[in-house]
C-alpha positions as MATLAB code, in Angstrom:
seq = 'XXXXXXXXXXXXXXXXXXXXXXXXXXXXXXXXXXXXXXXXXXXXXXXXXXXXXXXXXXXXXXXXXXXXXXXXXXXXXXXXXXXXXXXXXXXXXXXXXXXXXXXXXXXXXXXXXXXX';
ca = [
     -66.141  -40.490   48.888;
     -69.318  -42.274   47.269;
     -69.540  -45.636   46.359;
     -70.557  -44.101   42.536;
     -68.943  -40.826   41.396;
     -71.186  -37.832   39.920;
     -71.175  -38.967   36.394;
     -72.792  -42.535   37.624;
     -75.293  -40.605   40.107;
     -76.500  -38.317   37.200;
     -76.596  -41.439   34.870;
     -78.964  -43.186   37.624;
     -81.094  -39.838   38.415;
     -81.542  -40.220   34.481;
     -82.864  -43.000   35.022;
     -85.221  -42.851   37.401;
     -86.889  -40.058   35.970;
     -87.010  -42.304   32.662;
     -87.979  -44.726   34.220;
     -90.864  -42.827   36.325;
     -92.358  -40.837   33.596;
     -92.682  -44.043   31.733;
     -94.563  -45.600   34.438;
     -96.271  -42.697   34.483;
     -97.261  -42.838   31.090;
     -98.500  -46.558   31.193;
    -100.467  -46.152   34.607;
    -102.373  -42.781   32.617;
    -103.028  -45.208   29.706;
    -104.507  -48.074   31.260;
    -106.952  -45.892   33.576;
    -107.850  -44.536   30.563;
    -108.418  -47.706   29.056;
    -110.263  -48.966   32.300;
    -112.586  -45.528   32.156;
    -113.554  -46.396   28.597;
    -114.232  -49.670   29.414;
    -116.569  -49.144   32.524;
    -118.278  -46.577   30.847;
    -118.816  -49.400   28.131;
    -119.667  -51.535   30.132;
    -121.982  -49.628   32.475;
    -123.927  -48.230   29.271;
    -124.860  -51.911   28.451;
    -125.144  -53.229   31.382;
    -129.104  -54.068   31.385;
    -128.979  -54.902   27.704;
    -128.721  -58.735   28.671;
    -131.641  -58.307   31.660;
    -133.566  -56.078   28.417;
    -133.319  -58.926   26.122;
    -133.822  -61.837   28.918;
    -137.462  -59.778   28.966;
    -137.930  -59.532   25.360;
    -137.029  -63.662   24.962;
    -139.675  -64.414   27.862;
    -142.355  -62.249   25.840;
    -141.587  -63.951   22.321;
    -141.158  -67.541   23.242;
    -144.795  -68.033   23.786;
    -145.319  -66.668   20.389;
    -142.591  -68.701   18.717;
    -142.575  -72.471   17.393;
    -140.763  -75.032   20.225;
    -137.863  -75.021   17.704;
    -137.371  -71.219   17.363;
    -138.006  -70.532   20.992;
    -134.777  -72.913   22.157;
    -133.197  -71.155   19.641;
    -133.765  -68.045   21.309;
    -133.210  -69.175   24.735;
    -129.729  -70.471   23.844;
    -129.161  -67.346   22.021;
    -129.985  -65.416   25.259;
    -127.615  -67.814   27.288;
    -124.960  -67.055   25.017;
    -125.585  -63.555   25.211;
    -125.405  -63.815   29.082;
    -121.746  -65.364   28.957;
    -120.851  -62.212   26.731;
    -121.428  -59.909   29.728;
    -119.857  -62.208   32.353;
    -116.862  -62.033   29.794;
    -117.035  -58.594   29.627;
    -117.319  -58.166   33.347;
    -114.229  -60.273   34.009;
    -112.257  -57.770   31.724;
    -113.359  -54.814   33.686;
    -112.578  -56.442   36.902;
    -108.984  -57.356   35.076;
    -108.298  -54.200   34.146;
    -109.079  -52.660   37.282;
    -106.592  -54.874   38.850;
    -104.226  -54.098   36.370;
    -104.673  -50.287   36.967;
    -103.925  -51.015   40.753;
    -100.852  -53.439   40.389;
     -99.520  -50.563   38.078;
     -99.913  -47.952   40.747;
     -98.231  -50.115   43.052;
     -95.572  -50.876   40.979;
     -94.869  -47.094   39.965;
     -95.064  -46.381   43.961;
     -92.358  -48.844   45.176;
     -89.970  -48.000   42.484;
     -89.937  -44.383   43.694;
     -89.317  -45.511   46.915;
     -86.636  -47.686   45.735;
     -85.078  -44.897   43.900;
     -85.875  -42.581   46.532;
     -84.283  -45.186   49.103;
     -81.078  -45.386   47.573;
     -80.372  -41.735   47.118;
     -80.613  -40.819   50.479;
     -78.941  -43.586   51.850;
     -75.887  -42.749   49.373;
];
């Protein structure tokens, strides 16, 4: 005889498929999240190099004053996409760390019903 009867194994099969269709669920959900993003992201990549351009053509043509004005706008606009960068990169690492997560709890769950 079993360390659990049948009514606790069923209770813990339950579980694990609870427990791996929710993981399930969250893994499809951030991919999808991280696919939006990169597509975001790749779709405006350039616009910082497009604008770095366009502030090196109008600067000449601009008062001292304005020009700075520009340039610091342009810097600012440059941490933006580093920002934005870092949250793809996150995300992607969040995406992975979920799939690993979701992997080794099967193989926990796996692990303990064949050993029982």
């Amino acid at each position: 005889m079993g360390l659990f009867g049948k009514n606790q194994k069923k209770i813990i099969e339950d579980l694990h498929r609870k427990s791996e269709d929710h993981c399930k669920e969250i893994t499809k959900e951030i991919e999808d999240l991280l696919d939006d993003l990169k597509t975001d992201y790749d779709e405006n990549q350039e616009v910082v190099n497009e604008f770095s351009s366009f502030v090196d053509e109008l600067k000449t043509k601009l008062s001292p004053e304005d020009a700075n004005k520009l340039i610091d706008f342009s810097s600012r606009l440059s941490k933006v996409k580093r920002c934005a960068k870092k949250g793809v990169e996150a995300m992607r690492e969040l995406a992975r760390d979920q799939r690993k997560l979701t992997s080794e709890t099967r193989m926990e769950y796996e692990e303990y019903f064949y050993t029982r």
